Coordinates of C-alpha atoms and ligand atoms in Angstrom, one line a residue:
X1 CA 148.1 64.3 117.2
X2 CA 147.9 66.9 120.0
X3 CA 148.6 70.6 119.5
X4 CA 150.6 72.1 122.3
X5 CA 151.0 75.5 123.4
X6 CA 153.9 77.1 125.3
X7 CA 153.6 80.4 127.1
X8 CA 156.3 82.6 128.5
X9 CA 156.2 85.1 131.2
X10 CA 157.8 88.6 131.4
X11 CA 157.0 91.9 133.0
X12 CA 157.2 95.4 131.2
X13 CA 158.1 98.7 132.9
X14 CA 158.1 102.0 131.2
X15 CA 161.1 103.5 133.0
X16 CA 164.1 102.8 135.1
X17 CA 162.4 104.5 138.1
X18 CA 159.8 101.6 138.4
X19 CA 162.5 99.3 138.9
X20 CA 163.8 98.2 142.4
X21 CA 167.1 99.7 143.4
X22 CA 169.1 96.6 142.7
X23 CA 167.8 96.3 139.3
X24 CA 168.1 100.0 138.5
X25 CA 171.4 99.8 139.7
X26 CA 172.2 96.8 137.5
X27 CA 170.6 98.6 134.2
X28 CA 172.7 101.7 134.8
X29 CA 175.9 99.4 134.6
X30 CA 174.8 97.7 131.6
X31 CA 174.3 101.1 129.9
X32 CA 177.8 102.4 131.4
X33 CA 179.1 98.9 130.1
X34 CA 178.3 100.2 126.4
X35 CA 181.5 102.6 126.5
X36 CA 183.5 99.3 126.3
X37 CA 181.8 98.4 123.1
X38 CA 184.3 97.7 120.1
X39 CA 181.7 97.7 117.2
X40 CA 183.8 99.4 114.2
X41 CA 181.6 97.2 111.8
X42 CA 178.0 97.2 113.2
X43 CA 178.2 100.5 115.3
X44 CA 175.5 98.7 117.5
X45 CA 176.9 99.0 120.9
X46 CA 175.7 96.5 123.7
X47 CA 176.5 96.3 127.3
X48 CA 175.8 93.8 129.8
X49 CA 176.1 93.8 133.5
X50 CA 176.0 90.5 135.6
X51 CA 175.1 90.3 139.2
X52 CA 176.7 87.5 141.1
X53 CA 175.0 85.9 144.1
X54 CA 177.2 87.8 146.5
X55 CA 176.5 91.3 144.8
X56 CA 179.6 91.4 142.6
X57 CA 178.6 93.1 139.2
X58 CA 180.7 92.2 136.0
X59 CA 180.4 94.2 132.9
X60 CA 180.7 93.0 129.3
X61 CA 180.5 94.7 126.1
X62 CA 180.6 93.3 122.4
X63 CA 184.0 92.9 120.9
X64 CA 183.8 92.6 116.9
X65 CA 186.5 91.3 114.5
X66 CA 187.2 91.7 110.8
X67 CA 186.7 88.1 110.6
X68 CA 183.1 88.4 111.8
X69 CA 182.7 85.3 113.6
X70 CA 185.5 85.9 115.8
X71 CA 183.7 88.4 117.8
X72 CA 181.5 88.1 120.9
X73 CA 178.2 89.5 122.1
X74 CA 178.2 91.6 125.2
X75 CA 176.2 89.2 127.2
X76 CA 178.8 86.4 126.7
X77 CA 181.9 88.6 127.3
X78 CA 180.1 89.0 130.8
X79 CA 179.1 85.5 131.5
X80 CA 182.5 84.2 130.3
X81 CA 184.4 86.6 132.5
X82 CA 182.5 85.7 135.4
X83 CA 182.5 82.2 135.0
X84 CA 186.2 82.5 134.5
X85 CA 187.0 84.8 137.5
X86 CA 184.1 83.5 140.0
X87 CA 183.6 80.0 139.0
X88 CA 181.8 79.1 142.3
X89 CA 179.3 82.2 142.4
X90 CA 176.0 81.5 141.0
X91 CA 174.5 84.1 138.6
X92 CA 171.6 86.4 139.7
X93 CA 170.7 88.6 137.3
X94 CA 171.7 89.9 133.9
X95 CA 170.9 93.3 132.6
X96 CA 171.5 94.1 128.8
X97 CA 171.4 97.7 127.1
X98 CA 172.3 98.8 123.6
X99 CA 172.7 101.9 121.2
X100 CA 172.7 102.2 117.5
X101 CA 175.3 104.3 116.1
X102 CA 175.6 106.0 119.6
X103 CA 171.8 106.5 120.1
X104 CA 170.3 104.5 123.1
X105 CA 167.7 102.3 121.2
X106 CA 164.2 102.8 122.7
X107 CA 163.1 99.0 122.3
X108 CA 165.4 96.6 124.1
X109 CA 167.9 94.5 122.3
X110 CA 167.1 90.7 122.7
X111 CA 169.9 88.3 123.1
X112 CA 171.0 86.1 120.2
X113 CA 170.2 82.0 120.4
X114 CA 173.9 81.5 121.5
X115 CA 173.8 84.0 124.3
X116 CA 170.6 82.4 125.7
X117 CA 172.0 78.9 125.2
X118 CA 175.0 79.9 127.4
X119 CA 172.6 81.7 129.9
X120 CA 171.0 78.5 130.0
X121 CA 174.2 76.7 130.8
X122 CA 175.1 78.7 133.9
X123 CA 171.4 78.7 135.3
X124 CA 171.9 74.8 135.2
X125 CA 175.4 74.8 136.8
X126 CA 174.2 76.6 139.7
X127 CA 170.7 75.3 140.0
X128 CA 169.1 78.6 140.4
X129 CA 167.3 81.0 138.1
X130 CA 168.8 83.9 136.4
X131 CA 166.8 86.9 136.2
X132 CA 167.5 88.9 132.7
X133 CA 166.5 92.4 132.3
X134 CA 166.2 94.1 128.6
X135 CA 166.4 97.6 129.0
X136 CA 165.4 99.7 126.4
X137 CA 165.0 103.9 126.8
X138 CA 161.4 103.2 126.1
X139 CA 160.4 100.1 127.9
X140 CA 162.2 97.5 129.9
X141 CA 161.6 93.6 129.9
X142 CA 162.1 91.6 133.0
X143 CA 162.3 87.7 132.5
X144 CA 162.3 86.0 135.9
X145 CA 164.3 82.9 134.3
X146 CA 165.9 81.9 131.2
X147 CA 163.4 79.3 130.3
X148 CA 161.2 82.4 129.3
X149 CA 163.8 83.1 126.7
X150 CA 164.7 79.7 125.6
X151 CA 161.6 77.6 125.8
X152 CA 162.3 73.9 125.8
X153 CA 166.0 74.5 126.9
X154 CA 168.7 71.8 125.8
X155 CA 170.2 71.0 128.8
X156 CA 172.5 67.9 129.1
X157 CA 173.2 68.5 132.8
X158 CA 169.5 67.6 133.1
X159 CA 169.1 64.9 130.6
Ligands
THU1 N1 174.9 91.8 119.9 C1 175.3 91.8 121.1 O1 176.4 92.1 121.7 N2 174.3 91.3 121.8 C2 173.0 91.2 121.5 O2 172.0 91.0 122.2 C3 172.7 91.4 120.2 C4 173.8 91.5 119.3 C5 176.3 92.4 119.1 C6 176.8 91.4 118.1 C7 177.4 92.4 117.2 O3 178.8 93.0 117.7 C8 176.4 93.5 117.2 O4 175.6 93.4 118.3 C9 175.8 93.4 116.1 O5 175.0 92.5 115.9

């Protein structure tokens, strides 16, 4: 038996001013995207902004439903919209921001497992890493690739 250890890498920033202009723009787009949240059940508003390889920004927001599983997270509304409208454009960076009952979250919201798996699929589809920015008002985390959010990714395209 051998005990193995996996490590992940991410960078922490204390404010949006520390980011590159491109990343700061995308975080502001994610914050703006929260306005499209339909969240009458959780009152948790999530916004996502996805930059494609050509610079196009696609926004998404969580959409809830009285039949709870029928809703969808902000990240997947953005990724599926991009996948449907621009099937040949690789994903470059995905930024996520959240508010609880209208109050911006100090700590970043972290994507659910299903959203991480969908990120992994598009990363594999286009063969290039997707940068993920988790933006809270007190700290911002940047992951350079989905692997750092989803170690031991299931990836049938590579199997
Ligand atoms: N949600 C997202 O949209 N993205 C996340 O990263 C976490 C959770 C949504 C799902 C649901 O509408 C609400 O937040 C509460 O879980």
